[in-house]
mmCIF file of C-alpha atoms in Angstrom:
data_model
loop_
_atom_site.group_PDB
_atom_site.id
_atom_site.type_symbol
_atom_site.label_atom_id
_atom_site.label_comp_id
_atom_site.label_asym_id
_atom_site.label_seq_id
_atom_site.Cartn_x
_atom_site.Cartn_y
_atom_site.Cartn_z
ATOM 1 C CA MET A 1 -13.669 -128.191 -122.833
ATOM 2 C CA LYS A 2 -10.066 -129.118 -122.044
ATOM 3 C CA PHE A 3 -8.130 -127.552 -119.153
ATOM 4 C CA LYS A 4 -4.398 -127.214 -119.199
ATOM 5 C CA ASN A 5 -2.916 -129.205 -116.349
ATOM 6 C CA ASP A 6 -0.611 -126.950 -114.285
ATOM 7 C CA LEU A 7 2.166 -129.118 -112.952
ATOM 8 C CA GLY A 8 4.469 -126.407 -111.576
ATOM 9 C CA ARG A 9 5.116 -122.745 -111.108
ATOM 10 C CA SER A 10 5.810 -120.286 -113.814
ATOM 11 C CA MET A 11 9.146 -118.469 -114.024
ATOM 12 C CA PHE A 12 7.432 -115.218 -113.011
ATOM 13 C CA GLU A 13 6.021 -116.784 -109.849
ATOM 14 C CA MET A 14 9.460 -118.135 -108.913
ATOM 15 C CA VAL A 15 11.050 -114.689 -109.332
ATOM 16 C CA LEU A 16 8.343 -113.165 -107.114
ATOM 17 C CA TYR A 17 8.954 -115.803 -104.412
ATOM 18 C CA LEU A 18 12.705 -115.218 -104.537
ATOM 19 C CA GLY A 19 12.195 -111.452 -104.329
ATOM 20 C CA LEU A 20 9.947 -111.867 -101.300
ATOM 21 C CA ILE A 21 12.536 -114.092 -99.591
ATOM 22 C CA VAL A 22 15.293 -111.524 -100.277
ATOM 23 C CA VAL A 23 13.203 -108.665 -98.826
ATOM 24 C CA ILE A 24 12.315 -110.649 -95.687
ATOM 25 C CA THR A 25 15.921 -111.814 -95.184
ATOM 26 C CA THR A 26 17.358 -108.328 -95.644
ATOM 27 C CA SER A 27 14.924 -106.751 -93.204
ATOM 28 C CA THR A 28 15.554 -109.515 -90.654
ATOM 29 C CA ILE A 29 19.329 -109.048 -90.847
ATOM 30 C CA SER A 30 18.916 -105.266 -90.513
ATOM 31 C CA MET A 31 16.642 -105.620 -87.481
ATOM 32 C CA TYR A 32 19.077 -108.088 -85.902
ATOM 33 C CA ALA A 33 22.026 -105.697 -86.380
ATOM 34 C CA GLU A 34 20.031 -102.845 -84.829
ATOM 35 C CA SER A 35 19.037 -104.949 -81.828
ATOM 36 C CA VAL A 36 22.658 -106.059 -81.289
ATOM 37 C CA GLU A 37 23.795 -102.423 -81.334
ATOM 38 C CA LYS A 38 21.034 -101.423 -78.891
ATOM 39 C CA THR A 39 22.112 -104.261 -76.601
ATOM 40 C CA ARG A 40 25.718 -103.054 -76.728
ATOM 41 C CA ASN A 41 24.622 -99.511 -75.886
ATOM 42 C CA ILE A 42 22.696 -100.843 -72.886
ATOM 43 C CA GLN A 43 25.795 -102.807 -71.818
ATOM 44 C CA ALA A 44 27.942 -99.655 -72.125
ATOM 45 C CA ASP A 45 25.410 -97.751 -70.020
ATOM 46 C CA SER A 46 25.565 -100.455 -67.371
ATOM 47 C CA GLN A 47 29.376 -100.490 -67.470
ATOM 48 C CA ILE A 48 29.644 -96.736 -66.941
ATOM 49 C CA GLU A 49 27.305 -96.947 -63.977
ATOM 50 C CA ASP A 50 29.166 -99.970 -62.595
ATOM 51 C CA ILE A 51 32.590 -98.317 -62.919
ATOM 52 C CA GLN A 52 31.298 -95.160 -61.216
ATOM 53 C CA GLU A 53 29.957 -97.218 -58.344
ATOM 54 C CA LYS A 54 33.074 -99.401 -58.012
ATOM 55 C CA VAL A 55 35.495 -96.443 -58.035
ATOM 56 C CA ASN A 56 33.483 -94.523 -55.434
ATOM 57 C CA LEU A 57 33.035 -97.603 -53.211
ATOM 58 C CA TYR A 58 36.624 -98.803 -53.493
ATOM 59 C CA TYR A 59 38.070 -95.392 -52.638
ATOM 60 C CA LEU A 60 35.607 -94.778 -49.802
ATOM 61 C CA GLY A 61 37.908 -94.440 -46.798
ATOM 62 C CA ARG A 62 41.010 -95.167 -48.899
ATOM 63 C CA PRO A 63 43.362 -92.507 -50.224
ATOM 64 C CA PHE A 64 42.375 -91.435 -53.742
ATOM 65 C CA PRO A 65 45.333 -91.505 -56.179
ATOM 66 C CA SER A 66 46.846 -88.131 -56.950
ATOM 67 C CA THR A 67 46.879 -88.697 -60.711
ATOM 68 C CA GLY A 68 47.153 -91.380 -63.393
ATOM 69 C CA GLN A 69 45.451 -94.552 -64.527
ATOM 70 C CA ILE A 70 43.706 -96.632 -61.877
ATOM 71 C CA GLU A 71 42.236 -99.501 -63.901
ATOM 72 C CA THR A 72 45.151 -101.780 -62.952
ATOM 73 C CA VAL A 73 44.474 -101.202 -59.240
ATOM 74 C CA LEU A 74 40.747 -101.768 -59.750
ATOM 75 C CA GLN A 75 41.364 -104.911 -61.785
ATOM 76 C CA THR A 76 43.830 -106.258 -59.191
ATOM 77 C CA LYS A 77 41.745 -105.465 -56.110
ATOM 78 C CA LEU A 78 38.272 -106.132 -57.505
ATOM 79 C CA GLY A 79 39.110 -108.917 -59.978
ATOM 80 C CA ASN A 80 35.985 -110.291 -61.642
ATOM 81 C CA GLN A 81 33.748 -107.686 -60.003
ATOM 82 C CA ILE A 82 34.645 -105.082 -62.617
ATOM 83 C CA ASN A 83 34.700 -105.387 -66.412
ATOM 84 C CA LEU A 84 37.055 -102.990 -68.191
ATOM 85 C CA VAL A 85 36.426 -104.138 -71.770
ATOM 86 C CA ASP A 86 33.698 -102.238 -73.595
ATOM 87 C CA PRO A 87 30.907 -104.044 -75.483
ATOM 88 C CA TRP A 88 32.760 -103.442 -78.778
ATOM 89 C CA GLY A 89 35.925 -105.164 -77.553
ATOM 90 C CA SER A 90 38.221 -102.246 -76.663
ATOM 91 C CA LYS A 91 39.858 -101.604 -73.309
ATOM 92 C CA ILE A 92 38.260 -99.037 -70.994
ATOM 93 C CA THR A 93 40.752 -96.723 -69.306
ATOM 94 C CA VAL A 94 40.037 -95.166 -65.899
ATOM 95 C CA TYR A 95 41.988 -92.086 -64.753
ATOM 96 C CA ALA A 96 42.143 -90.347 -61.385
ATOM 97 C CA ASN A 97 43.057 -86.826 -60.328
ATOM 98 C CA LYS A 98 43.027 -86.107 -56.594
ATOM 99 C CA THR A 99 43.875 -82.414 -56.692
ATOM 100 C CA GLY A 100 41.511 -81.472 -59.500
ATOM 101 C CA ALA A 101 42.415 -79.337 -62.482
ATOM 102 C CA GLY A 102 42.648 -75.703 -61.434
ATOM 103 C CA THR A 103 39.335 -73.919 -61.119
ATOM 104 C CA GLY A 104 35.983 -74.572 -62.686
ATOM 105 C CA LEU A 105 34.175 -77.842 -63.302
ATOM 106 C CA LEU A 106 37.128 -80.106 -62.506
ATOM 107 C CA ALA A 107 38.471 -78.232 -59.451
ATOM 108 C CA ASP A 108 37.516 -81.101 -57.093
ATOM 109 C CA PRO A 109 38.943 -84.636 -57.158
ATOM 110 C CA TYR A 110 37.592 -86.493 -60.168
ATOM 111 C CA PHE A 111 38.027 -89.619 -62.263
ATOM 112 C CA GLY A 112 37.618 -90.186 -65.963
ATOM 113 C CA ILE A 113 36.281 -93.171 -67.889
ATOM 114 C CA LYS A 114 37.597 -93.448 -71.444
ATOM 115 C CA PHE A 115 36.172 -95.471 -74.357
ATOM 116 C CA SER A 116 38.370 -95.836 -77.459
ATOM 117 C CA ASN A 117 38.113 -97.022 -81.081
ATOM 118 C CA LEU A 118 34.526 -95.899 -81.623
ATOM 119 C CA ASP A 119 32.875 -95.155 -84.942
ATOM 120 C CA LYS A 120 30.868 -91.917 -85.252
ATOM 121 C CA LYS A 121 27.501 -93.365 -84.192
ATOM 122 C CA ARG A 122 28.986 -95.144 -81.169
ATOM 123 C CA CYS A 123 30.978 -92.032 -80.290
ATOM 124 C CA ILE A 124 27.781 -89.979 -80.143
ATOM 125 C CA ASN A 125 25.955 -92.694 -78.178
ATOM 126 C CA VAL A 126 28.719 -93.033 -75.567
ATOM 127 C CA SER A 127 28.901 -89.233 -75.240
ATOM 128 C CA ASN A 128 25.157 -89.219 -74.613
ATOM 129 C CA LEU A 129 25.547 -91.956 -71.980
ATOM 130 C CA PHE A 130 28.159 -89.878 -70.147
ATOM 131 C CA ILE A 131 25.844 -86.864 -70.216
ATOM 132 C CA GLN A 132 22.958 -88.962 -68.878
ATOM 133 C CA LYS A 133 25.138 -90.403 -66.093
ATOM 134 C CA GLY A 134 25.967 -86.935 -64.796
ATOM 135 C CA ALA A 135 29.487 -86.421 -66.105
ATOM 136 C CA VAL A 136 30.917 -83.056 -65.082
ATOM 137 C CA THR A 137 32.343 -82.707 -68.568
ATOM 138 C CA VAL A 138 32.928 -84.876 -71.624
ATOM 139 C CA GLU A 139 36.008 -85.035 -73.827
ATOM 140 C CA VAL A 140 35.743 -86.243 -77.420
ATOM 141 C CA ASN A 141 38.945 -86.818 -79.389
ATOM 142 C CA GLU A 142 41.070 -84.819 -76.938
ATOM 143 C CA THR A 143 38.711 -81.819 -77.111
ATOM 144 C CA LYS A 144 37.375 -81.031 -73.637
ATOM 145 C CA LYS A 145 34.316 -78.861 -73.185
ATOM 146 C CA ASN A 146 34.426 -76.782 -70.012
ATOM 147 C CA THR A 147 30.791 -75.808 -70.401
ATOM 148 C CA SER A 148 27.802 -78.111 -70.547
ATOM 149 C CA PHE A 149 28.376 -80.716 -73.247
ATOM 150 C CA THR A 150 25.437 -81.522 -75.540
ATOM 151 C CA ILE A 151 24.649 -84.167 -78.130
ATOM 152 C CA SER A 152 25.170 -81.636 -80.915
ATOM 153 C CA ASP A 153 28.668 -80.974 -79.515
ATOM 154 C CA ALA A 154 29.329 -84.710 -79.649
ATOM 155 C CA ALA A 155 28.056 -84.948 -83.218
ATOM 156 C CA LYS A 156 30.406 -82.148 -84.268
ATOM 157 C CA SER A 157 33.402 -83.571 -82.373
ATOM 158 C CA CYS A 158 33.070 -87.214 -83.463
ATOM 159 C CA THR A 159 34.857 -87.914 -86.735
ATOM 160 C CA LYS A 160 33.692 -90.184 -89.522
ATOM 161 C CA ASP A 161 36.838 -92.293 -89.267
ATOM 162 C CA GLY A 162 35.949 -95.294 -87.080
ATOM 163 C CA ALA A 163 39.300 -96.029 -85.479
ATOM 164 C CA THR A 164 40.119 -92.584 -84.096
ATOM 165 C CA ASN A 165 37.185 -91.626 -81.871
ATOM 166 C CA THR A 166 37.779 -91.615 -78.131
ATOM 167 C CA VAL A 167 35.250 -90.398 -75.596
ATOM 168 C CA GLN A 168 36.026 -89.680 -71.971
ATOM 169 C CA GLY A 169 33.572 -88.700 -69.255
ATOM 170 C CA PHE A 170 34.796 -86.985 -66.092
ATOM 171 C CA PHE A 171 32.969 -87.606 -62.811
ATOM 172 C CA LYS A 172 33.440 -85.990 -59.411
ATOM 173 C CA LYS A 173 34.753 -88.329 -56.767
ATOM 174 C CA ASP A 174 32.058 -88.802 -54.099
#
């Protein structure tokens, strides 16, 4: 009995191998993108905490500004100790208000930390970070909530357009 000598792979086997390689590559790229985004969210969380700490420590025993942006002062006085560029490459703005804003949640001196140019998913994530860090209130796209801000509020307020979302968390000055 004669056996056919197989010297190579059939076309069907080659297509299966290529399909397997495509599936593995696609899933690897997807997992990598997810892990990069998780890392950036962790960096944003750390930045919010760091900015809170630096503002409260720097203005401990110093006069708190009556109003306006304070990131230039922080950058000048603290230099490399504070990073005011978010993990996605946009500038972080820090505001101060010594007298507070009337009555209610922002009646005491407070400062705000603002992230800009966020897509919808990042907008919701940064809003959640502000909530977790104890923000008195959160403002998404110029809409301030004077009551407790929730993730569902953030999801409703964040737009689908990636370049227009801004999120600002307001914290009481310690």
